[in-house]
Tab-separated table of C-alpha atoms in Angstrom:
chain	number	residue	atom	x	y	z
A	38	MET	CA	16.675	-25.907	-33.584
A	39	ASP	CA	15.642	-24.410	-36.870
A	40	THR	CA	17.183	-21.207	-38.011
A	41	ASP	CA	15.358	-18.324	-39.538
A	42	SER	CA	17.903	-16.214	-41.330
A	43	ASP	CA	16.264	-12.998	-40.143
A	44	ALA	CA	15.113	-13.945	-36.657
A	45	GLY	CA	17.814	-16.392	-35.623
A	46	PRO	CA	17.088	-19.826	-34.257
A	47	THR	CA	13.428	-20.796	-33.899
A	48	ILE	CA	11.490	-23.344	-31.931
A	49	LYS	CA	7.943	-24.704	-31.992
A	50	LEU	CA	5.488	-24.591	-29.131
A	51	ILE	CA	2.933	-27.416	-29.284
A	52	SER	CA	-0.544	-26.941	-27.858
A	53	ARG	CA	-2.564	-29.443	-25.856
A	54	VAL	CA	-4.081	-30.912	-29.032
A	55	GLY	CA	-0.869	-30.916	-31.021
A	56	ASP	CA	-0.992	-27.690	-33.008
A	57	ALA	CA	2.451	-26.144	-33.506
A	58	PHE	CA	3.463	-22.503	-33.449
A	59	GLU	CA	6.936	-21.489	-34.582
A	60	LEU	CA	8.683	-18.477	-33.126
A	61	PRO	CA	12.206	-17.210	-32.514
A	62	TYR	CA	13.934	-18.877	-29.595
A	63	LYS	CA	14.707	-15.496	-28.092
A	64	ALA	CA	11.026	-14.669	-28.025
A	65	ALA	CA	10.076	-18.043	-26.580
A	66	SER	CA	12.729	-17.833	-23.890
A	67	LEU	CA	10.718	-15.138	-22.154
A	68	SER	CA	8.806	-18.161	-20.823
A	69	GLN	CA	10.756	-19.672	-17.959
A	70	THR	CA	8.851	-22.914	-18.496
A	71	VAL	CA	10.093	-23.085	-22.085
A	72	LYS	CA	13.635	-22.275	-21.014
A	73	ASP	CA	13.517	-24.990	-18.385
A	74	ALA	CA	12.104	-27.486	-20.867
A	75	LEU	CA	14.927	-26.773	-23.284
A	76	GLY	CA	17.379	-27.105	-20.444
A	77	VAL	CA	20.008	-24.753	-21.832
A	78	GLU	CA	21.190	-21.223	-21.120
A	79	ASP	CA	23.073	-20.721	-24.367
A	80	ASP	CA	21.019	-20.492	-27.521
A	81	GLU	CA	23.863	-21.757	-29.650
A	82	ASN	CA	23.633	-25.256	-28.225
A	83	GLU	CA	21.891	-28.021	-30.097
A	84	HIS	CA	18.581	-29.216	-28.614
A	85	SER	CA	15.065	-30.201	-29.530
A	86	ASP	CA	13.078	-27.519	-31.264
A	87	ASP	CA	9.643	-28.609	-30.010
A	88	VAL	CA	8.246	-27.831	-26.599
A	89	GLU	CA	4.905	-29.285	-25.609
A	90	ILE	CA	2.710	-26.875	-23.691
A	91	VAL	CA	0.289	-29.536	-22.541
A	92	LYS	CA	-1.928	-27.308	-20.419
A	93	VAL	CA	-2.684	-24.670	-23.023
A	94	ASP	CA	-5.265	-24.950	-25.800
A	95	THR	CA	-4.581	-23.907	-29.387
A	96	PRO	CA	-6.445	-20.569	-29.479
A	97	CYS	CA	-4.817	-19.462	-26.243
A	98	LEU	CA	-1.344	-20.608	-27.261
A	99	GLU	CA	-1.721	-18.702	-30.501
A	100	LYS	CA	-2.339	-15.508	-28.523
A	101	VAL	CA	0.578	-16.281	-26.228
A	102	VAL	CA	2.894	-16.687	-29.213
A	103	GLU	CA	1.571	-13.434	-30.662
A	104	PHE	CA	2.478	-11.740	-27.386
A	105	LEU	CA	5.916	-13.291	-27.217
A	106	LYS	CA	6.783	-12.284	-30.783
A	107	HIS	CA	5.705	-8.705	-30.234
A	108	TYR	CA	7.386	-8.454	-26.847
A	109	GLN	CA	10.711	-9.355	-28.396
A	110	LYS	CA	10.448	-6.290	-30.635
A	111	ASP	CA	8.705	-3.916	-28.229
A	112	PRO	CA	8.884	-4.957	-24.569
A	113	LEU	CA	6.009	-4.071	-22.288
A	114	ASN	CA	6.897	-1.262	-19.904
A	115	GLU	CA	7.033	-2.442	-16.326
A	116	ILE	CA	3.722	-2.151	-14.506
A	117	LYS	CA	4.600	-0.449	-11.261
A	118	THR	CA	2.646	-0.470	-8.047
A	119	PRO	CA	1.034	1.539	-6.704
A	120	LEU	CA	-0.678	1.926	-10.044
A	121	GLU	CA	-0.118	5.190	-11.865
A	122	GLY	CA	-3.740	5.519	-12.910
A	123	ASN	CA	-7.264	4.372	-12.268
A	124	THR	CA	-7.930	2.664	-15.596
A	125	PHE	CA	-6.113	0.079	-17.674
A	126	GLU	CA	-5.290	2.674	-20.333
A	127	ASP	CA	-3.836	5.017	-17.714
A	128	VAL	CA	-1.455	2.300	-16.553
A	129	VAL	CA	-0.596	0.570	-19.854
A	130	LYS	CA	0.091	3.305	-22.364
A	131	GLN	CA	1.489	1.136	-25.162
A	132	THR	CA	-1.280	0.868	-27.738
A	133	TRP	CA	-0.418	-2.606	-28.997
A	134	TYR	CA	-0.756	-4.087	-25.525
A	135	GLN	CA	-3.988	-2.186	-24.889
A	136	GLU	CA	-5.468	-3.653	-28.044
A	137	PHE	CA	-4.059	-7.117	-27.337
A	138	VAL	CA	-5.982	-7.269	-24.070
A	139	LYS	CA	-9.111	-5.535	-25.295
A	140	GLY	CA	-9.255	-7.833	-28.294
A	141	VAL	CA	-9.963	-10.978	-26.280
A	142	ASP	CA	-13.206	-12.071	-24.654
A	143	GLN	CA	-13.528	-12.857	-20.979
A	144	PRO	CA	-12.948	-16.635	-21.215
A	145	MET	CA	-9.823	-16.051	-23.308
A	146	LEU	CA	-8.591	-13.426	-20.834
A	147	PHE	CA	-8.863	-15.944	-17.989
A	148	ASP	CA	-7.178	-18.591	-20.153
A	149	LEU	CA	-4.316	-16.165	-20.806
A	150	VAL	CA	-3.907	-15.562	-17.068
A	151	THR	CA	-3.686	-19.292	-16.494
A	152	ALA	CA	-1.370	-19.832	-19.455
A	153	ALA	CA	0.926	-16.977	-18.449
A	154	ASN	CA	1.182	-18.458	-14.985
A	155	PHE	CA	1.807	-21.979	-16.258
A	156	MET	CA	4.368	-20.834	-18.809
A	157	ALA	CA	5.924	-18.388	-16.306
A	158	ILE	CA	5.729	-15.390	-18.619
A	159	GLN	CA	5.798	-12.570	-16.077
A	160	PRO	CA	4.996	-9.621	-18.386
A	161	LEU	CA	1.975	-11.440	-19.831
A	162	LEU	CA	0.858	-12.435	-16.354
A	163	ASP	CA	1.173	-8.840	-15.161
A	164	LEU	CA	-0.726	-7.529	-18.185
A	165	THR	CA	-3.617	-9.972	-17.958
A	166	CYS	CA	-3.861	-9.822	-14.157
A	167	LEU	CA	-3.973	-6.048	-14.373
A	168	GLN	CA	-6.854	-6.232	-16.844
A	169	VAL	CA	-8.793	-8.598	-14.572
A	170	SER	CA	-8.018	-6.353	-11.581
A	171	CYS	CA	-9.304	-3.293	-13.425
A	172	GLN	CA	-12.522	-5.159	-14.187
A	173	LEU	CA	-12.954	-5.966	-10.493
A	174	MET	CA	-12.055	-2.550	-9.107
A	175	GLY	CA	-14.937	-0.674	-7.581
A	176	LYS	CA	-17.284	-3.636	-7.959
A	177	SER	CA	-19.460	-5.079	-5.242
A	178	ALA	CA	-19.311	-8.753	-4.365
A	179	GLU	CA	-22.439	-9.349	-6.437
A	180	GLU	CA	-20.994	-7.607	-9.490
A	181	ILE	CA	-17.773	-9.603	-9.111
A	182	ARG	CA	-19.786	-12.817	-9.102
A	183	VAL	CA	-21.219	-11.841	-12.477
A	184	ILE	CA	-17.788	-11.046	-13.931
A	185	LEU	CA	-16.223	-14.248	-12.643
A	186	ASN	CA	-19.374	-16.339	-13.187
A	187	ILE	CA	-19.550	-17.363	-9.542
A	188	PRO	CA	-22.774	-18.827	-8.096
A	189	LYS	CA	-24.477	-16.795	-5.394
A	190	LEU	CA	-23.895	-17.562	-1.746
A	191	THR	CA	-26.846	-18.665	0.316
A	192	PRO	CA	-28.011	-16.043	2.844
A	193	GLU	CA	-26.402	-18.077	5.608
A	194	GLU	CA	-23.077	-18.289	3.749
A	195	GLU	CA	-23.125	-14.548	3.037
A	196	ALA	CA	-23.888	-13.728	6.678
A	197	LYS	CA	-20.978	-15.873	7.796
A	198	ALA	CA	-18.659	-14.272	5.247
A	199	ARG	CA	-19.586	-10.783	6.455
A	200	GLU	CA	-19.073	-11.869	10.059
A	201	ASP	CA	-15.630	-13.249	9.200
A	202	HIS	CA	-14.669	-9.884	7.691
A	203	ARG	CA	-16.445	-7.668	10.172
A	204	TRP	CA	-13.421	-5.403	10.675
A	205	ILE	CA	-13.874	-3.556	7.431
A	206	PHE	CA	-17.567	-2.894	8.003
A	207	ASP	CA	-16.846	-1.718	11.536
A	208	ASP	CA	-14.502	0.893	10.049
B	36	MET	CA	-14.368	-18.924	-14.327
B	37	LYS	CA	-13.081	-18.683	-10.815
B	38	ASP	CA	-11.762	-22.229	-11.181
B	39	SER	CA	-9.263	-20.834	-13.698
B	40	PHE	CA	-7.515	-19.107	-10.855
B	41	ASN	CA	-5.244	-20.740	-8.375
B	42	ASN	CA	-3.606	-19.010	-5.469
B	43	ALA	CA	-0.631	-17.845	-7.489
B	44	THR	CA	-2.788	-16.170	-10.134
B	45	MET	CA	-5.041	-14.657	-7.478
B	46	LEU	CA	-1.937	-13.111	-5.934
B	47	GLY	CA	-1.108	-11.617	-9.309
B	48	ILE	CA	-4.599	-10.155	-9.650
B	49	ALA	CA	-4.843	-9.050	-6.029
B	50	SER	CA	-1.478	-7.298	-6.098
B	51	PHE	CA	-3.180	-4.540	-8.092
B	52	LEU	CA	-6.225	-4.371	-5.813
B	53	GLU	CA	-6.811	-2.380	-2.681
B	54	PRO	CA	-7.686	-4.185	0.563
B	55	TRP	CA	-11.419	-3.598	0.364
B	56	HIS	CA	-11.435	-5.138	-3.109
B	57	LEU	CA	-9.988	-8.292	-1.545
B	58	VAL	CA	-12.782	-8.244	0.998
B	59	ASN	CA	-15.353	-8.035	-1.783
B	60	LEU	CA	-13.647	-10.975	-3.470
B	61	ALA	CA	-13.744	-12.860	-0.181
B	62	LEU	CA	-17.469	-12.223	0.014
B	63	THR	CA	-18.147	-13.703	-3.409
B	64	CYS	CA	-17.712	-17.376	-2.681
B	65	LYS	CA	-16.428	-19.922	-0.208
B	66	ASP	CA	-13.390	-20.714	-2.339
B	67	PHE	CA	-12.113	-17.161	-1.920
B	68	GLY	CA	-13.406	-16.279	1.498
B	69	SER	CA	-13.664	-19.340	3.699
B	70	LYS	CA	-10.927	-20.791	5.805
B	71	GLN	CA	-9.098	-23.595	4.097
B	72	GLY	CA	-8.265	-26.888	5.790
B	73	LYS	CA	-4.704	-27.332	7.021
B	74	LYS	CA	-3.756	-29.464	4.037
B	75	ALA	CA	-5.200	-26.922	1.620
B	76	CYS	CA	-3.394	-24.161	3.454
B	77	GLN	CA	-0.071	-25.938	3.066
B	78	GLN	CA	-0.836	-26.348	-0.619
B	79	ILE	CA	-1.605	-22.633	-0.863
B	80	LYS	CA	1.762	-21.774	0.646
B	81	SER	CA	3.459	-24.248	-1.629
B	82	ASN	CA	1.814	-22.758	-4.708
B	83	CYS	CA	2.428	-19.150	-3.758
B	84	GLY	CA	5.871	-19.528	-2.370
B	85	ASP	CA	6.527	-18.195	1.063
B	86	GLY	CA	7.614	-14.634	1.513
B	87	ALA	CA	8.448	-14.171	5.150
B	88	SER	CA	8.116	-17.226	7.249
B	89	SER	CA	4.760	-17.855	8.811
B	90	ALA	CA	5.641	-21.289	10.073
B	91	ASN	CA	5.133	-20.241	13.658
B	92	ASP	CA	1.744	-18.683	13.094
B	93	THR	CA	-0.064	-20.485	15.867
B	94	ASP	CA	-3.472	-19.105	15.039
B	95	ASN	CA	-3.515	-20.909	11.711
B	96	VAL	CA	-5.358	-23.875	13.134
B	97	GLY	CA	-8.175	-23.788	10.623
B	98	GLY	CA	-6.130	-22.354	7.763
B	99	TRP	CA	-6.511	-19.042	5.991
B	100	SER	CA	-8.913	-18.186	3.202
B	101	MET	CA	-7.439	-17.602	-0.240
B	102	MET	CA	-7.917	-13.853	0.204
B	103	GLU	CA	-6.291	-13.900	3.642
B	104	GLU	CA	-3.296	-15.743	2.226
B	105	THR	CA	-3.162	-13.336	-0.703
B	106	ALA	CA	-3.196	-10.363	1.676
B	107	ARG	CA	-0.469	-11.963	3.770
B	108	GLN	CA	1.702	-12.501	0.696
B	109	ILE	CA	1.189	-8.883	-0.371
B	110	VAL	CA	2.098	-7.550	3.061
B	111	GLU	CA	5.121	-9.760	3.494
B	112	THR	CA	6.587	-9.531	-0.004
B	113	MET	CA	5.563	-6.089	-1.237
B	114	SER	CA	6.393	-3.918	1.740
B	115	THR	CA	9.660	-2.563	3.066
B	116	GLU	CA	11.113	-3.555	6.408
B	117	GLU	CA	10.364	-0.051	7.624
B	118	GLU	CA	6.721	-0.367	6.638
B	119	ARG	CA	6.343	-3.767	8.264
B	120	ALA	CA	7.754	-2.330	11.497
B	121	CYS	CA	4.866	0.151	11.521
B	122	ILE	CA	2.118	-2.444	11.131
B	123	PRO	CA	2.881	-5.437	13.356
B	124	ARG	CA	0.033	-7.920	13.249
B	125	ARG	CA	-2.017	-7.888	16.447
B	126	GLY	CA	-2.761	-11.421	17.583
B	127	SER	CA	-4.955	-13.156	15.027
B	128	GLU	CA	-5.777	-9.921	13.224
B	129	SER	CA	-7.027	-10.354	9.674
B	130	TRP	CA	-4.246	-10.051	7.119
B	131	MET	CA	-6.594	-7.977	5.002
B	132	SER	CA	-6.831	-5.573	7.927
B	133	VAL	CA	-3.029	-5.411	8.057
B	134	TYR	CA	-2.922	-4.854	4.291
B	135	ASN	CA	-5.452	-2.047	4.758
B	136	GLU	CA	-3.141	-0.472	7.313
B	137	LEU	CA	-0.235	-0.798	4.894
B	138	GLU	CA	-2.191	1.068	2.242
B	139	MET	CA	-3.111	3.809	4.721
B	140	LEU	CA	0.574	4.138	5.547
B	141	ARG	CA	1.290	4.908	1.910
B	142	TYR	CA	-1.440	7.462	1.368
B	143	GLU	CA	-0.376	11.063	1.336
B	144	LEU	CA	-0.930	12.824	4.617
B	145	ILE	CA	-3.958	15.059	4.768
B	146	PHE	CA	-5.917	16.853	7.440
B	147	ASP	CA	-9.109	14.800	7.262
B	148	GLU	CA	-10.673	16.460	10.289
B	149	LEU	CA	-10.904	20.182	10.873
B	150	ASP	CA	-11.931	21.617	14.218
B	151	ASP	CA	-14.579	23.988	13.023
B	152	TYR	CA	-15.518	26.685	10.522
B	153	THR	CA	-12.504	28.779	11.490
B	154	VAL	CA	-10.149	26.642	9.423
B	155	ARG	CA	-10.480	25.560	5.805
B	156	TYR	CA	-8.624	23.843	2.976
B	157	VAL	CA	-6.620	25.957	0.552
B	158	ASP	CA	-7.997	25.478	-2.972
B	159	GLY	CA	-9.548	22.170	-1.938
B	160	ASP	CA	-6.155	20.682	-1.063
B	161	GLU	CA	-6.720	18.562	2.053
B	162	SER	CA	-3.033	18.641	2.931
B	163	HIS	CA	-3.017	22.462	3.105
B	164	ILE	CA	-5.106	24.451	5.585
B	165	CYS	CA	-5.479	28.095	6.513
B	166	CYS	CA	-7.463	30.114	8.999
B	167	ASN	CA	-10.735	31.731	8.078
B	168	VAL	CA	-10.555	34.280	10.820
B	169	GLY	CA	-7.980	36.959	11.159
B	170	SER	CA	-8.047	37.149	14.917
B	171	LEU	CA	-4.752	36.339	16.524
B	172	ASP	CA	-6.554	34.908	19.546
B	173	HIS	CA	-8.126	31.915	17.879
B	174	MET	CA	-6.267	28.650	17.472
B	175	SER	CA	-7.827	26.316	14.901
B	176	GLY	CA	-7.110	22.623	15.008
B	177	ALA	CA	-6.765	19.976	12.285
B	178	TYR	CA	-5.994	16.283	12.457
B	179	SER	CA	-4.765	13.402	10.298
B	180	ASN	CA	-7.141	10.757	11.617
B	181	HIS	CA	-6.551	8.386	8.706
B	182	CYS	CA	-2.928	7.920	9.717
B	183	ILE	CA	-2.929	6.065	13.033
B	184	MET	CA	0.614	5.433	14.209
B	185	ARG	CA	1.110	2.554	16.631
B	186	ALA	CA	4.567	1.167	15.900
B	187	GLY	CA	7.718	1.917	13.967
B	188	LYS	CA	8.949	5.303	12.752
B	189	HIS	CA	6.812	8.022	11.181
B	190	TYR	CA	7.999	11.344	9.807
B	191	ALA	CA	5.862	14.294	8.806
B	192	GLU	CA	7.019	17.579	7.333
B	193	PHE	CA	5.207	20.870	7.715
B	194	GLN	CA	5.507	24.073	5.719
B	195	THR	CA	3.923	27.466	6.074
B	196	ASN	CA	3.941	30.746	4.223
B	197	GLY	CA	4.259	32.631	7.466
B	198	LEU	CA	3.782	32.441	11.184
B	199	PRO	CA	2.508	33.889	13.696
B	200	SER	CA	1.458	30.781	15.536
B	201	ILE	CA	1.613	27.131	14.664
B	202	MET	CA	1.750	24.153	16.952
B	203	ALA	CA	2.178	20.654	15.629
B	204	GLY	CA	2.461	17.378	17.401
B	205	ILE	CA	0.952	14.032	18.140
B	206	ASP	CA	-2.414	13.297	19.666
B	207	GLY	CA	-3.197	10.037	21.429
B	208	THR	CA	-6.218	8.244	19.997
B	209	SER	CA	-7.596	6.987	23.283
B	210	ILE	CA	-9.920	9.161	25.350
B	211	ASP	CA	-7.232	9.854	27.928
B	212	GLY	CA	-4.483	9.884	25.373
B	213	GLU	CA	-1.707	12.376	25.623
B	214	LEU	CA	-0.820	15.243	23.330
B	215	VAL	CA	2.709	16.448	22.662
B	216	THR	CA	3.126	19.782	20.889
B	217	TYR	CA	5.915	21.916	19.445
B	218	HIS	CA	5.397	25.636	18.810
B	219	PHE	CA	7.187	26.584	15.606
B	220	GLU	CA	8.084	30.185	16.381
B	221	SER	CA	9.160	29.961	19.998
B	222	GLY	CA	10.257	26.323	20.103
B	223	PHE	CA	8.027	25.887	23.155
B	224	CYS	CA	7.123	22.240	23.757
B	225	ALA	CA	4.452	20.798	25.974
B	226	TRP	CA	2.978	17.491	26.994
B	227	HIS	CA	-0.743	17.361	27.715
B	228	GLY	CA	-1.781	14.435	29.850
B	229	SER	CA	-4.654	13.505	32.082
B	230	ASP	CA	-2.969	15.269	35.022
B	231	GLY	CA	-2.490	18.565	33.241
B	232	ILE	CA	0.009	20.186	30.937
B	233	GLN	CA	3.729	19.786	31.397
B	234	ALA	CA	6.020	22.346	29.857
B	235	LEU	CA	8.963	20.592	28.243
B	236	GLU	CA	12.359	22.021	27.544
B	237	GLY	CA	12.011	23.756	24.245
B	238	VAL	CA	14.167	23.523	21.184
B	239	GLU	CA	15.062	26.045	18.522
B	240	GLY	CA	12.183	27.910	16.967
B	241	VAL	CA	12.133	29.921	13.750
B	242	ARG	CA	11.958	33.608	12.936
B	243	ALA	CA	8.949	34.908	11.086
B	244	ASP	CA	11.107	36.055	8.158
B	245	GLU	CA	12.490	32.577	7.575
B	246	ALA	CA	9.238	30.664	8.137
B	247	SER	CA	8.290	30.329	4.471
B	248	SER	CA	11.664	28.817	3.568
B	249	THR	CA	11.704	26.401	6.491
B	250	ARG	CA	10.591	22.793	6.527
B	251	PHE	CA	9.675	21.569	9.982
B	252	GLY	CA	9.730	17.874	10.646
B	253	LEU	CA	8.473	15.663	13.424
B	254	LEU	CA	9.817	12.144	13.818
B	255	LEU	CA	7.664	9.876	15.941
B	256	ASP	CA	9.658	6.782	16.855
B	257	LEU	CA	7.321	4.396	18.629
B	258	ASP	CA	9.982	1.699	18.884
B	259	ASN	CA	12.114	3.980	21.054
B	260	GLY	CA	9.197	6.033	22.409
B	261	THR	CA	10.478	9.430	21.278
B	262	LEU	CA	9.294	12.502	19.402
B	263	ALA	CA	12.048	14.546	17.729
B	264	VAL	CA	11.924	17.866	15.929
B	265	TYR	CA	13.700	18.676	12.668
B	266	LYS	CA	14.260	21.943	10.871
B	267	ASN	CA	15.312	21.718	7.222
B	268	ASP	CA	16.426	18.106	7.755
B	269	GLN	CA	18.544	19.189	10.720
B	270	ARG	CA	17.660	17.405	13.934
B	271	LEU	CA	16.983	19.905	16.716
B	272	GLY	CA	16.456	17.315	19.403
B	273	ILE	CA	14.076	14.957	21.135
B	274	ILE	CA	11.290	16.804	22.887
B	275	LYS	CA	9.634	13.845	24.580
B	276	ASP	CA	10.498	10.283	25.422
B	277	GLY	CA	8.597	7.444	27.052
B	278	ILE	CA	5.882	7.649	24.409
B	279	SER	CA	3.752	4.577	23.764
B	280	GLY	CA	0.298	3.963	22.356
B	281	GLU	CA	-1.514	5.034	19.216
B	282	TYR	CA	-1.208	8.562	17.853
B	283	ILE	CA	-2.245	10.799	14.997
B	284	TRP	CA	-0.655	14.013	13.712
B	285	SER	CA	-2.452	17.132	14.935
B	286	VAL	CA	-1.873	20.850	14.455
B	287	ASP	CA	-3.180	24.154	15.725
B	288	ILE	CA	-2.773	27.283	13.658
B	289	CYS	CA	-3.627	30.903	14.187
B	290	GLY	CA	-3.696	33.543	11.484
B	291	THR	CA	-1.667	31.571	8.986
B	292	ASP	CA	-1.569	28.483	6.774
B	293	LEU	CA	0.095	25.095	7.066
B	294	SER	CA	0.691	22.089	4.842
B	295	ILE	CA	1.571	18.564	5.858
B	296	ASN	CA	3.557	16.066	3.863
B	297	ARG	CA	4.714	12.510	4.440
B	298	ALA	CA	8.475	12.467	3.973
B	299	ALA	CA	11.233	9.891	4.060
B	300	ILE	CA	12.533	8.947	7.469
B	301	PRO	CA	15.646	11.072	8.127
B	302	ASN	CA	18.972	9.305	7.852
B	303	ASP	CA	19.803	10.039	11.456
B	304	ALA	CA	16.529	8.575	12.740
B	305	ASN	CA	18.360	5.878	14.627
B	306	GLN	CA	20.552	8.391	16.374
B	307	ILE	CA	20.147	8.012	20.089
B	308	ASP	CA	19.886	11.394	21.734
B	309	ILE	CA	19.735	11.773	25.407
B	310	CYS	CA	16.460	13.482	26.047
B	311	ALA	CA	17.351	16.648	27.926
B	312	ASP	CA	16.169	17.021	31.467
B	313	ARG	CA	12.581	17.980	31.302
B	314	SER	CA	10.722	20.141	33.663
B	315	THR	CA	8.552	17.924	35.821
B	316	GLN	CA	6.396	20.771	36.997
B	317	ILE	CA	2.851	20.105	36.033
B	318	PHE	CA	0.894	23.229	35.206
B	319	SER	CA	-2.802	23.362	35.499
B	320	TYR	CA	-4.564	23.626	32.184
B	321	GLY	CA	-5.359	27.200	32.987
B	322	LYS	CA	-1.763	28.246	33.653
B	323	CYS	CA	-0.427	26.545	30.578
B	324	LEU	CA	-3.214	27.942	28.496
B	325	ASP	CA	-1.994	31.343	29.685
B	326	ALA	CA	1.468	30.424	28.478
B	327	TYR	CA	0.110	29.460	25.066
B	328	THR	CA	-1.974	32.585	24.880
B	329	ASN	CA	1.037	34.732	25.663
B	330	ILE	CA	2.929	33.042	22.878
B	331	VAL	CA	0.067	33.543	20.472
B	332	ARG	CA	-0.190	37.213	21.327
B	333	SER	CA	3.536	37.890	21.224
């Protein structure tokens, strides 16, 4: 493990195509997947300083590393349920995290959800899932299809789906 | 894009959504809304982890949809034991329906139905009602229809700025359902069934001068079939036992105001009181109405 005199020991996360991102071990250890890959609990032990994140592309991994580095300095406040507001900004009040999420396009947002899940980074998963949830709140099935880029159901498929979930329409 | 999401990530997204949002997701595509095969269902459980065991769920022949499984995970991992006791799943009931019930259980209590023009909300607050008419002869009713209680323990607190006449209780949701009431001032209790009205042994009431500083509570325990009355967290006693079915909170007020609030189950909720001997004399509706009227006018 390399040592940065200011940040302590560092490691490199390697993307699917081989691009490397260096960050403090403490920041990286927020990822349970990274911790498991390193196979140690004590950051003073000697071990490899590269961890391959084979399922995550370079642009996405770069954003993940950005998140991890910032989180180490300024942790995301816990997102409690039931939600304390109706919009993303009402729930996540920390400006940096608001801008982090708003600054990515839809495909990148979905990639971050997947990456956060794969890398087992709970705060990032909570943050990105919340943003997706807020986009889906109050939307009809048709509007959700547009957001998630889902093909339309045939009339027969839609009729069956409504029949399967009749209880809510009966209410 | 939907292919980006597996069952674990959908659980993360859905944990912030209300039940009807899950239904809308289920309506978007077969991947979210159609029953999975058995093998896929086992994979879903493997991916999501298993909160409470569902291994004995015999209705899972065709497998659950992703949204059903998500709703099940939410109900079983994000609710308290007390909450789950209130919403037992009925047969092969949709898990999204159960999740919907869980959400309703968490909403603040309000009076979502008012009898007529004689009662209104105070400053638009649906948990606080008052009478429009000043006549002491008119009882105005209000109900919490959104909160249907069918199992477990439920506790509601009531507060008023003054008497003269308030009755609160539970109302059965079926057409021939029973009504159990407690009159705040006199402590008079009654059971209204299909055969008539039965006066029950009353408990302590409250003086008019202490009404505004008093919190009345009703504990409906559908596991033990009892309705108990509390005054400022002090248990006064069980006014009715042998209760079963589905109920809502209901009140009648006359010449005053009343607010309702969902409160934590009292610590002594599991205390087993012996329900005092109750009068078995059944009054006709007319005779008991006279009794109520006398109370109202006193």
